[in-house]
Amino acid sequence: MRTLALLAALALPLAPAWAADGDKPAVEPKPAALIADGMPDIPAELTAATRPYMENRGASFVGWNPVDKSMLIATRFANTAQLHRVAMPMGARKQLTFEAEPIGSGIWSPKSADIMLVQKDIGGNEFYQLYAQKNGRLELLTDGKSRNGFNAWSADGSLVAYTSTRRNGRDSDIYVMDPRNPASNRMVAEVEGGGWALLDFAPDKSWAIVAQYVSVQKSDFFRLDLKTGALTPIGDHSRTVAQNGGVFAPDGTIWITSDEGSEFERLGTLDPATGKFTPKGPAEKWEVSGFDIAEDGSFIAYTVNEAGTSKLKLFDPKSGAVRTVDKLPTGIIGGVEIAPWGEIGISFTSARSAADAFSVDPKTLAVTRWTESETGGLDVSRNVEPELVKVKSFDGLEVSGFLYRPDPAKFPGKRPLIMSVHGGPEGQSRPGFMGRSNYMLNEMGIALFYPNVRGSTGYGKTFVSLDNGPFKREDSVKDMGAFLGALAKDKALDASRFGLTGGSYGGYMCYAAATHYADKLRANLCVVAISNFVTFLENTQEYRRDLRRVEYGDERVPAERKKLMEISPLTRVADIKKPLFVVTGANDPRVPASEADQIVAAIRKNGGTAWHLVGTNEGHGFAKKENADYNFWASLLFWKQYLLN
């Protein structure tokens, strides 16, 4: 009792550091790295009301330690995600990296686990460096200047492959080294373009399979001689085929996924001599999105993306038998990796489950939870499950999306709605955990809709190609119009209170909607968004410029440049009549901050309303918790002022 009394005595009310003087309401202090331009302060009462929703976290499965059988996960306990070790199911999360910048990926050396490699950038600039993690510190393995990307370990753990732009800042050349001896580093292949990766080493390490990503519809495979650096094409590169994987089985068979002869990528084998793809297993009706091969070759674990939800299946290469893991609820599976002893590690998330790490027993298919991430003390069973909405677009094409409705008992009557468009454009909205967005559903009564317009992945190679180039680009914008029209007829939704948001390519869609559908929308919140396709293509980082030209069009071609200018939101900025909130990462290598600066200036010049939030230590999205929190609070304030009032 005396201890409790002492604690009570010490818990004296103190004036908070953020309290304002006099009668002014208290405000939330803005993180030092943020610039809030033309925006109001954030009331402290808003931050207090949302606090439980801000304290959810997730844990993603990153890999296995082959020696002590522990699991490597990424989760956040402070301002950024870091790597942690979990020794057993539901064991303590022991932090391994302690960096100011996020670290979400790492991999132990095969066999010995004597070294762990991680990659990290600075301020979201995506100029990643490779490091060896030792004794809580990171030892730099790359040059500290160029953009580098981890590719693969050799099976015996003696070599690691990575790509780097160090030669000229543009081309992703292929390097190998023994990370225990950085002096062994050498360039194996000098290439042209930014889409290269070494997928896997042959068992004898004499050669490796390499991929050149050209677009979401086309990847080409090569045989790389590790001694001479000679690259030999595998198959006919004049064909447009999407291929992924490129993993050697213990017997030397190469397994890939390919959409050759199919709308969707299927699991199968690749003949490196002829390039022939041979499908294996059942003819899945949806996309095989990832796989891994057991160390003894006895089975392959693969996931299927069924209209946004995942199924995990185990395939026996000898018998052709397939078993489905049915002990997971409807949700999204990622990060599949089979441990040397056969256990399958995965990440899993759903509307009612924050992302967490699990394992699957390949014999019994039993599912074991390894982490249980905190959700701010909130009851996740209250979270809304989405419903699938399908509509016909302007040309008869069926497009779909996920609609989350507030509880009608708590929020009777017609509800306001925010449409949130994914990026990519080769992305897909899927029904995962909503995190802090649940506040808008559960406490504000705002419906949320996540569309998959044409050009989204997961619906086949024809669907993903329907927005390619400048002359088809606005067909996807028309899909948004079709959704807005259909949702306006929903008797439970208030068509006079619709808003729209999106990030990256979804940010372009956000600007485009503000110009095309100003009569249907109250306000728009656009994040790291393209405002002018020509200036975007001219200023995006050189290593990714040609890859983006394949998708959007080539600004160097006069006819395409003219069309790109015509469809750019900045060209039509006079049509933006409603309030706009623009969020920018100052170090964004994909969509430069200048894309935001120019449209904010143009709107204000026309007398319009434009809030602008800039993260000076962020890139393509806010990765640091303090910045992401402030961004969310500002977003709530924006929607309260312009959508709800």
XYZ file of C-alpha atoms in Angstrom:
645
model
C 0.000 0.000 0.000
C 2.858 2.353 0.819
C 4.309 1.772 -2.672
C 0.993 2.590 -4.307
C 0.672 5.740 -2.215
C 4.136 6.836 -3.208
C 3.365 6.280 -6.896
C 0.149 8.258 -6.547
C 1.990 11.093 -4.851
C 4.575 11.194 -7.606
C 1.918 11.222 -10.311
C 1.250 14.928 -9.843
C -0.308 16.723 -12.806
C 2.395 18.651 -14.594
C 1.994 21.242 -17.332
C 2.783 19.360 -20.550
C 5.714 20.598 -22.582
C 3.403 21.271 -25.492
C 0.925 23.390 -23.557
C 0.364 26.847 -25.009
C 0.439 30.036 -22.974
C -2.675 31.847 -21.802
C -6.018 30.625 -23.062
C -4.726 29.163 -26.331
C -5.494 25.449 -26.756
C -2.558 23.084 -26.382
C -0.964 21.875 -29.572
C 1.123 18.852 -30.567
C 4.793 19.726 -31.119
C 5.861 19.243 -34.706
C 8.843 16.925 -35.247
C 11.938 18.932 -36.086
C 12.376 17.305 -39.491
C 8.910 18.300 -40.735
C 7.979 21.504 -42.521
C 4.266 22.325 -42.216
C 3.469 24.917 -44.863
C 0.074 26.598 -44.932
C -1.320 24.218 -42.330
C -2.889 24.720 -38.899
C -1.337 23.393 -35.711
C -2.424 19.970 -34.472
C -4.629 20.208 -31.355
C -3.283 18.130 -28.496
C -6.790 16.856 -27.809
C -6.762 15.167 -31.224
C -3.480 13.395 -30.529
C -4.771 12.236 -27.153
C -7.965 10.858 -28.674
C -6.106 8.844 -31.284
C -3.262 7.608 -29.082
C -4.295 3.910 -28.812
C -4.572 3.674 -32.599
C -1.082 5.101 -33.035
C 0.578 2.452 -30.890
C -0.070 -0.615 -32.988
C 2.956 -2.341 -34.449
C 3.571 -5.280 -36.759
C 6.264 -7.925 -37.039
C 7.371 -9.302 -40.385
C 9.167 -12.596 -40.831
C 12.609 -11.905 -42.338
C 14.362 -15.271 -42.235
C 15.774 -18.198 -40.264
C 19.057 -18.657 -38.434
C 20.275 -22.023 -39.800
C 22.296 -22.836 -36.676
C 20.253 -21.963 -33.604
C 16.870 -22.219 -35.420
C 15.781 -18.789 -34.261
C 13.612 -16.521 -36.357
C 14.689 -13.138 -37.667
C 11.916 -10.552 -37.667
C 11.545 -6.828 -38.287
C 9.464 -4.754 -35.896
C 9.421 -1.299 -34.369
C 9.754 -0.428 -30.676
C 10.941 3.172 -31.077
C 10.939 5.487 -34.086
C 11.986 3.006 -36.783
C 11.702 -0.690 -37.622
C 14.749 -2.773 -36.671
C 15.793 -6.422 -36.807
C 15.105 -8.697 -33.852
C 15.790 -12.322 -32.964
C 13.056 -14.602 -31.628
C 14.419 -17.855 -30.188
C 11.136 -19.760 -29.954
C 7.431 -19.319 -30.667
C 6.140 -16.365 -28.604
C 9.627 -15.826 -27.214
C 11.107 -12.453 -26.348
C 12.021 -10.141 -29.216
C 15.746 -9.457 -28.826
C 16.837 -6.427 -30.830
C 19.876 -6.897 -33.089
C 20.152 -3.577 -34.960
C 19.986 -0.150 -33.346
C 19.959 2.392 -36.143
C 18.273 5.769 -36.577
C 17.175 4.685 -40.053
C 14.770 1.783 -40.627
C 16.195 -1.688 -41.233
C 13.579 -4.100 -42.464
C 15.683 -6.731 -44.217
C 18.599 -8.907 -43.252
C 19.860 -12.398 -43.965
C 22.145 -14.820 -42.156
C 24.857 -16.637 -44.072
C 23.721 -20.145 -45.050
C 25.088 -23.120 -43.140
C 27.186 -21.304 -40.515
C 25.197 -18.133 -39.698
C 28.557 -16.565 -38.852
C 27.605 -13.250 -40.451
C 24.391 -11.360 -41.101
C 24.020 -8.903 -43.963
C 21.665 -5.937 -43.863
C 21.015 -3.003 -46.150
C 20.233 0.563 -45.107
C 19.780 3.960 -46.693
C 19.787 7.499 -45.267
C 16.677 9.627 -44.978
C 14.688 7.527 -47.432
C 17.011 8.302 -50.361
C 17.083 4.590 -51.374
C 20.825 4.690 -52.011
C 21.175 1.487 -50.030
C 24.477 0.262 -48.656
C 25.300 -3.288 -47.596
C 26.615 -3.912 -44.114
C 27.797 -6.820 -42.016
C 26.139 -6.760 -38.613
C 28.575 -7.558 -35.815
C 28.253 -6.977 -32.075
C 25.413 -4.505 -32.448
C 27.265 -2.452 -35.059
C 27.124 -2.266 -38.829
C 30.341 -2.575 -40.840
C 30.097 -1.001 -44.294
C 30.779 -3.384 -47.198
C 29.949 -1.136 -50.160
C 31.211 2.280 -51.267
C 28.866 4.416 -49.165
C 27.773 6.505 -52.155
C 26.063 4.464 -54.883
C 22.794 2.527 -54.851
C 23.376 -1.114 -53.904
C 21.008 -4.050 -53.586
C 21.493 -7.457 -51.990
C 20.761 -10.299 -54.441
C 21.678 -13.766 -53.150
C 23.986 -15.927 -51.064
C 25.643 -18.983 -52.583
C 24.288 -22.174 -51.034
C 27.497 -22.795 -49.085
C 27.584 -19.242 -47.715
C 30.953 -18.366 -49.209
C 29.778 -15.733 -51.699
C 27.206 -12.983 -51.838
C 25.970 -11.260 -54.981
C 24.711 -7.707 -55.184
C 24.097 -4.966 -57.722
C 25.571 -1.479 -57.621
C 25.420 1.751 -59.620
C 28.915 2.798 -58.477
C 30.348 2.759 -62.019
C 28.212 5.566 -63.428
C 25.221 6.180 -61.122
C 22.817 4.649 -63.635
C 23.520 0.999 -64.462
C 23.100 -1.790 -61.893
C 26.263 -3.832 -62.473
C 26.610 -7.231 -60.808
C 29.239 -7.836 -58.093
C 30.235 -10.778 -55.910
C 32.300 -10.919 -52.729
C 33.023 -12.912 -49.633
C 31.652 -10.447 -47.041
C 34.139 -11.743 -44.483
C 36.844 -10.341 -46.757
C 35.556 -7.148 -48.430
C 38.783 -6.962 -50.444
C 37.480 -9.932 -52.451
C 34.793 -7.704 -53.976
C 34.760 -7.724 -57.782
C 32.470 -6.706 -60.617
C 31.345 -9.806 -62.500
C 29.154 -8.224 -65.176
C 28.917 -4.704 -66.560
C 25.342 -4.127 -67.744
C 23.063 -1.407 -69.050
C 19.960 -0.395 -67.130
C 18.683 -0.496 -63.588
C 16.580 -3.655 -63.535
C 19.255 -6.325 -63.058
C 19.613 -8.935 -60.312
C 21.486 -12.173 -59.755
C 18.776 -14.601 -58.679
C 20.743 -17.653 -57.591
C 24.126 -19.330 -57.846
C 24.420 -22.716 -59.526
C 25.298 -25.439 -57.016
C 28.924 -25.555 -58.246
C 29.196 -21.719 -58.305
C 30.538 -21.750 -61.868
C 27.585 -19.753 -63.128
C 24.454 -18.010 -61.933
C 21.017 -17.197 -63.266
C 20.450 -13.477 -63.764
C 17.285 -11.516 -64.522
C 16.756 -8.207 -66.250
C 13.449 -6.643 -65.244
C 12.076 -4.657 -68.171
C 8.497 -4.110 -67.029
C 5.797 -5.815 -65.007
C 5.019 -7.773 -68.190
C 8.556 -8.721 -69.190
C 11.674 -10.076 -67.502
C 14.533 -11.747 -69.352
C 16.791 -14.458 -67.923
C 20.519 -14.891 -68.595
C 23.239 -17.380 -67.786
C 26.160 -15.544 -66.160
C 29.601 -17.161 -66.281
C 31.098 -16.144 -62.940
C 34.670 -16.489 -64.212
C 34.450 -14.625 -67.521
C 31.415 -12.429 -66.865
C 29.791 -13.561 -70.107
C 26.007 -13.146 -70.166
C 24.162 -15.632 -72.378
C 20.425 -15.131 -73.006
C 18.168 -17.938 -71.837
C 15.266 -18.323 -74.244
C 13.862 -15.889 -76.790
C 14.095 -12.349 -75.445
C 11.900 -10.952 -78.214
C 8.899 -12.402 -76.381
C 6.979 -10.493 -73.730
C 6.883 -12.857 -70.768
C 6.775 -12.127 -67.037
C 9.148 -14.412 -65.130
C 10.202 -14.525 -61.508
C 11.980 -16.866 -59.129
C 14.997 -18.418 -60.781
C 15.942 -20.726 -57.893
C 18.066 -23.871 -58.099
C 16.753 -27.046 -56.499
C 19.356 -29.377 -54.941
C 19.382 -31.488 -58.133
C 20.146 -28.425 -60.276
C 16.637 -27.950 -61.632
C 15.694 -24.288 -62.023
C 12.265 -23.329 -60.718
C 10.515 -20.147 -61.779
C 7.081 -18.613 -62.149
C 6.042 -17.536 -65.636
C 2.935 -16.301 -67.441
C 4.029 -17.904 -70.709
C 0.877 -19.330 -72.305
C -1.284 -18.094 -69.423
C -2.946 -14.979 -68.032
C -1.293 -15.651 -64.666
C 2.174 -16.626 -63.509
C 2.391 -20.366 -62.853
C 4.966 -22.477 -61.049
C 7.281 -24.535 -63.232
C 10.797 -25.379 -64.363
C 13.136 -23.625 -66.774
C 15.526 -25.381 -69.158
C 18.619 -23.119 -69.174
C 19.744 -24.495 -72.531
C 16.543 -23.815 -74.479
C 14.594 -21.424 -72.261
C 11.619 -23.788 -72.316
C 9.178 -23.301 -69.451
C 7.337 -26.388 -68.212
C 4.402 -25.724 -65.859
C 4.236 -27.963 -62.805
C 1.424 -28.712 -60.406
C -2.228 -27.811 -60.826
C -3.337 -25.081 -63.218
C -4.002 -22.348 -60.649
C -6.784 -19.913 -61.542
C -4.864 -17.063 -59.915
C -1.298 -15.763 -59.724
C 1.464 -17.714 -58.000
C 3.031 -14.817 -56.128
C 6.064 -16.431 -54.496
C 7.718 -19.741 -53.574
C 10.643 -21.422 -51.847
C 12.245 -24.844 -52.204
C 13.042 -27.160 -49.289
C 16.764 -27.737 -48.798
C 16.340 -31.448 -49.584
C 14.107 -30.710 -52.564
C 11.221 -32.726 -51.141
C 8.627 -29.973 -51.449
C 8.008 -26.444 -52.638
C 5.942 -23.961 -50.639
C 4.141 -21.375 -52.752
C 1.487 -18.714 -52.328
C -1.433 -17.914 -54.606
C -3.002 -14.454 -54.751
C -6.732 -15.100 -55.057
C -8.339 -11.696 -55.766
C -6.181 -10.111 -53.080
C -6.185 -12.834 -50.429
C -3.480 -15.485 -50.052
C -3.396 -19.262 -50.011
C -0.289 -21.195 -48.948
C 0.228 -24.511 -50.733
C 2.839 -27.281 -50.597
C 3.817 -29.054 -53.806
C 5.588 -32.421 -54.037
C 7.775 -32.334 -57.194
C 7.953 -36.126 -57.385
C 4.287 -37.037 -57.023
C 2.733 -33.781 -58.182
C 0.508 -33.752 -55.073
C -0.542 -30.392 -53.635
C -1.726 -29.694 -50.096
C -3.320 -26.426 -48.974
C -2.657 -24.886 -45.563
C -6.201 -24.180 -44.381
C -5.519 -23.276 -40.741
C -4.880 -19.612 -41.512
C -7.809 -17.180 -41.696
C -8.472 -15.077 -44.772
C -5.609 -12.620 -45.127
C -2.280 -11.889 -46.792
C 0.824 -14.108 -46.646
C 4.323 -12.888 -47.425
C 7.996 -13.689 -46.949
C 7.839 -17.460 -47.473
C 11.113 -19.169 -46.527
C 11.761 -22.817 -45.723
C 14.271 -23.510 -42.951
C 16.985 -26.172 -43.447
C 14.994 -28.452 -41.128
C 11.803 -27.978 -43.187
C 9.772 -25.498 -41.147
C 8.110 -22.808 -43.274
C 8.338 -19.211 -42.077
C 5.772 -16.632 -43.201
C 4.367 -13.226 -42.411
C 0.590 -12.985 -42.099
C -1.849 -10.118 -41.739
C -5.593 -9.615 -42.007
C -8.192 -6.978 -41.175
C -8.298 -8.314 -37.615
C -4.648 -9.219 -37.185
C -1.610 -6.960 -37.265
C 1.267 -8.344 -39.294
C 2.989 -11.136 -37.390
C 5.416 -14.009 -37.933
C 4.237 -17.615 -38.093
C 5.607 -21.008 -39.050
C 3.995 -24.010 -40.708
C 4.889 -27.661 -40.115
C 5.269 -29.240 -43.576
C 4.141 -32.646 -42.311
C 1.024 -31.748 -40.334
C 0.363 -28.282 -41.826
C -0.056 -27.033 -38.248
C 0.385 -23.266 -37.914
C 2.435 -21.825 -35.021
C 2.432 -18.156 -34.051
C 5.873 -16.749 -33.233
C 4.981 -13.133 -32.476
C 1.900 -11.297 -31.263
C 2.262 -7.607 -31.979
C 0.690 -4.978 -29.776
C -2.357 -3.094 -31.068
C -2.475 -0.220 -28.590
C -4.697 -2.181 -26.225
C -7.548 -2.122 -28.741
C -9.815 -5.083 -29.405
C -8.959 -6.024 -32.995
C -12.044 -8.243 -33.225
C -14.001 -4.987 -33.574
C -12.201 -4.160 -36.792
C -14.312 -4.163 -39.905
C -13.940 -6.914 -42.506
C -14.140 -5.520 -46.052
C -16.635 -6.396 -48.730
C -15.656 -6.855 -52.364
C -17.286 -4.321 -54.683
C -17.384 -4.952 -58.434
C -18.430 -2.390 -61.047
C -18.402 -2.026 -64.824
C -16.195 0.782 -66.071
C -16.828 3.086 -69.043
C -15.831 0.397 -71.570
C -17.516 -2.557 -69.862
C -14.381 -3.767 -68.086
C -15.067 -5.177 -64.625
C -12.995 -3.523 -61.900
C -13.200 -4.186 -58.177
C -12.171 -2.891 -54.789
C -12.526 -3.411 -51.047
C -15.078 -1.384 -49.089
C -14.853 -0.993 -45.311
C -18.073 0.257 -43.723
C -18.366 1.786 -40.225
C -20.584 0.050 -37.690
C -24.140 1.158 -38.633
C -25.311 0.774 -35.036
C -22.735 3.287 -33.835
C -22.932 5.493 -36.933
C -26.470 5.439 -38.338
C -27.392 7.273 -41.506
C -25.396 7.917 -44.645
C -21.675 7.913 -44.081
C -18.868 9.944 -45.685
C -16.299 8.005 -47.711
C -12.618 8.282 -48.582
C -11.303 6.428 -51.638
C -7.626 5.436 -51.341
C -5.801 4.533 -54.562
C -2.706 2.321 -54.453
C 0.632 3.116 -56.054
C 2.769 1.258 -58.533
C 0.858 1.532 -60.774
C 1.610 -2.180 -60.778
C 0.368 -2.593 -57.207
C -2.763 -4.036 -55.676
C -5.000 -3.084 -52.776
C -5.393 -6.128 -50.539
C -7.391 -6.689 -47.312
C -4.674 -6.421 -44.670
C -4.531 -4.784 -41.255
C -5.697 -1.169 -41.394
C -3.608 0.094 -38.477
C -4.288 3.702 -37.543
C -6.844 3.993 -40.369
C -9.179 2.014 -38.112
C -9.618 5.264 -36.180
C -11.465 6.768 -39.125
C -13.715 3.717 -39.344
C -14.300 3.018 -35.665
C -14.274 6.528 -34.171
C -15.151 8.917 -37.010
C -17.599 6.774 -38.940
C -15.868 7.278 -42.297
C -16.173 4.493 -44.873
C -12.949 3.579 -46.684
C -12.714 2.207 -50.206
C -9.616 0.717 -51.843
C -10.008 0.272 -55.613
C -7.992 -1.848 -57.998
C -8.198 0.075 -61.243
C -6.925 -1.293 -64.552
C -3.154 -1.650 -64.460
C -3.239 -3.307 -61.031
C -1.440 -6.597 -60.565
C -3.138 -9.807 -59.450
C -5.776 -9.934 -62.194
C -3.769 -11.251 -65.125
C -1.363 -9.914 -67.728
C -4.085 -8.404 -69.910
C -5.572 -6.384 -67.049
C -2.176 -5.080 -65.901
C -1.389 -3.795 -69.415
C -4.579 -1.792 -69.926
C -3.127 1.505 -68.680
C 0.278 1.323 -70.367
C 1.659 4.424 -72.024
C 0.324 7.980 -72.187
C -2.565 7.226 -74.534
C -4.172 4.659 -72.184
C -3.249 6.363 -68.910
C -6.531 8.156 -68.330
C -8.550 4.978 -68.804
C -7.556 4.136 -65.230
C -8.704 7.617 -64.171
C -12.090 6.798 -65.725
C -12.206 3.667 -63.572
C -12.142 5.956 -60.521
C -15.113 7.786 -62.010
C -16.974 4.505 -62.406
C -16.349 3.646 -58.757
C -17.452 7.103 -57.603
C -20.630 6.790 -59.624
C -21.470 3.345 -58.264
C -20.677 4.246 -54.653
C -22.807 7.388 -54.928
C -25.800 5.102 -55.447
C -25.096 3.156 -52.244
C -27.901 4.026 -49.838
C -25.562 3.813 -46.845
C -23.067 6.361 -48.244
C -23.315 10.141 -48.448
C -22.295 11.098 -51.997
C -22.020 14.745 -50.956
C -19.127 13.862 -48.634
C -16.634 11.897 -50.720
C -12.857 12.466 -50.541
C -9.935 10.799 -52.285
C -6.339 10.035 -51.384
C -3.418 8.112 -52.821
C 0.355 7.820 -52.784
C 3.016 7.648 -55.495
C 1.150 6.643 -58.669
C -1.944 6.752 -56.472
C -0.889 10.328 -55.771
C -1.045 11.088 -59.491
C -4.512 9.511 -59.498
C -5.356 11.764 -56.565
C -4.379 14.882 -58.525
C -6.134 13.559 -61.625
C -9.326 12.942 -59.669
C -9.133 16.487 -58.325
C -9.174 17.791 -61.910
C -11.656 15.329 -63.461
C -14.083 14.791 -60.594
C -14.058 18.066 -58.690
C -17.866 17.975 -58.690
C -17.870 14.588 -56.941
C -15.165 15.176 -54.322
C -14.945 17.466 -51.290
C -11.144 17.305 -50.917
C -8.020 15.395 -51.963
C -4.954 14.259 -50.004
C -2.067 13.413 -52.360
C 1.152 11.786 -51.121
C 4.564 11.712 -52.917
C 2.649 12.327 -56.122
C 3.458 12.903 -59.797
C 2.072 16.258 -60.937
C 3.744 16.500 -64.351
C 4.803 13.343 -66.183
C 7.433 15.137 -68.253
C 9.234 16.774 -65.330
C 8.853 13.554 -63.340
C 10.569 11.500 -66.043
C 13.273 14.117 -66.490
C 14.040 14.342 -62.756
C 13.450 10.876 -61.299
C 16.728 9.135 -60.449
C 18.624 8.066 -63.544
C 18.863 4.404 -62.540
C 15.065 4.042 -62.757
C 14.211 6.450 -65.577
C 14.078 3.943 -68.444
C 12.010 1.529 -66.352
C 9.401 4.238 -65.802
C 9.395 5.223 -69.482
C 8.246 1.701 -70.328
C 5.187 2.202 -68.109
C 4.272 5.855 -68.613
C 5.745 6.793 -71.994
C 8.917 8.382 -73.325
C 9.103 12.154 -72.933
C 11.841 12.267 -75.582
C 9.364 11.200 -78.294
C 7.446 14.317 -79.428
C 4.010 12.679 -79.759
C 4.324 10.979 -76.371
C 5.683 14.123 -74.741
C 2.688 16.095 -76.012
C 0.260 13.523 -74.604
C 2.136 13.303 -71.300
C 1.836 17.061 -70.910
C -1.851 16.941 -71.818
C -2.739 14.381 -69.149
C -0.531 15.873 -66.432
C -2.511 17.343 -63.510
C -0.297 20.437 -63.503
C -1.544 21.258 -67.008
C -5.103 21.208 -65.675
C -4.397 22.786 -62.318
C -7.059 25.453 -62.953
C -9.655 22.667 -62.670
C -8.660 21.905 -59.065
C -11.352 23.744 -57.136
C -11.397 21.863 -53.834
C -8.891 21.881 -50.937
C -5.729 19.859 -51.452
C -3.286 18.397 -48.935
C 0.132 17.482 -50.383
C 2.657 15.291 -48.513
C 6.278 15.170 -49.673
C 9.531 13.406 -48.848
C 12.391 15.826 -49.503
C 14.797 12.964 -50.323
C 12.413 11.032 -52.569
C 14.461 9.448 -55.401
C 11.356 8.265 -57.246
C 9.025 11.253 -57.298
C 11.196 14.335 -56.681
C 9.970 16.947 -54.205
C 9.786 19.412 -57.086
C 6.638 17.603 -58.268
C 4.875 18.749 -55.105
C 6.407 22.214 -55.026
C 5.176 23.119 -58.490
C 1.565 22.068 -58.004
C 1.291 23.653 -54.544
C 2.607 26.927 -55.990
C 0.199 26.761 -58.936
C -2.850 26.108 -56.753
C -1.995 28.936 -54.399
C -1.366 31.262 -57.344
C -4.918 30.488 -58.494
C -6.261 31.334 -55.040
C -6.852 27.718 -54.014
C -6.221 25.953 -50.711
C -3.128 23.745 -50.499
C -1.682 22.347 -47.289
C 1.886 21.083 -47.683
C 3.768 18.781 -45.292
C 7.422 18.042 -46.095
C 9.611 15.443 -44.385
C 13.208 16.624 -44.702
C 14.504 13.246 -43.498
C 12.080 11.135 -45.516
C 11.876 9.701 -49.015
C 9.085 7.966 -50.895
C 6.720 7.959 -47.925
C 7.215 8.584 -44.209
C 9.103 5.724 -42.526
C 9.831 7.297 -39.129
C 7.072 6.951 -36.561
C 7.120 10.508 -35.233
C 6.718 11.852 -38.767
C 4.076 9.303 -39.765
C 2.095 10.077 -36.610
C 2.102 13.820 -37.237
C 1.158 13.209 -40.855
C -1.823 11.123 -39.748
C -2.994 13.738 -37.247
C -2.729 16.425 -39.924
C -4.721 14.190 -42.262
C -7.490 13.788 -39.681
C -7.601 17.538 -39.210
C -7.819 18.009 -42.978
C -10.685 15.528 -43.361
C -12.540 16.948 -40.355
C -12.347 20.437 -41.796
C -13.094 19.730 -45.436
C -14.933 16.393 -45.557
C -17.016 16.179 -42.389
C -17.911 19.832 -41.807
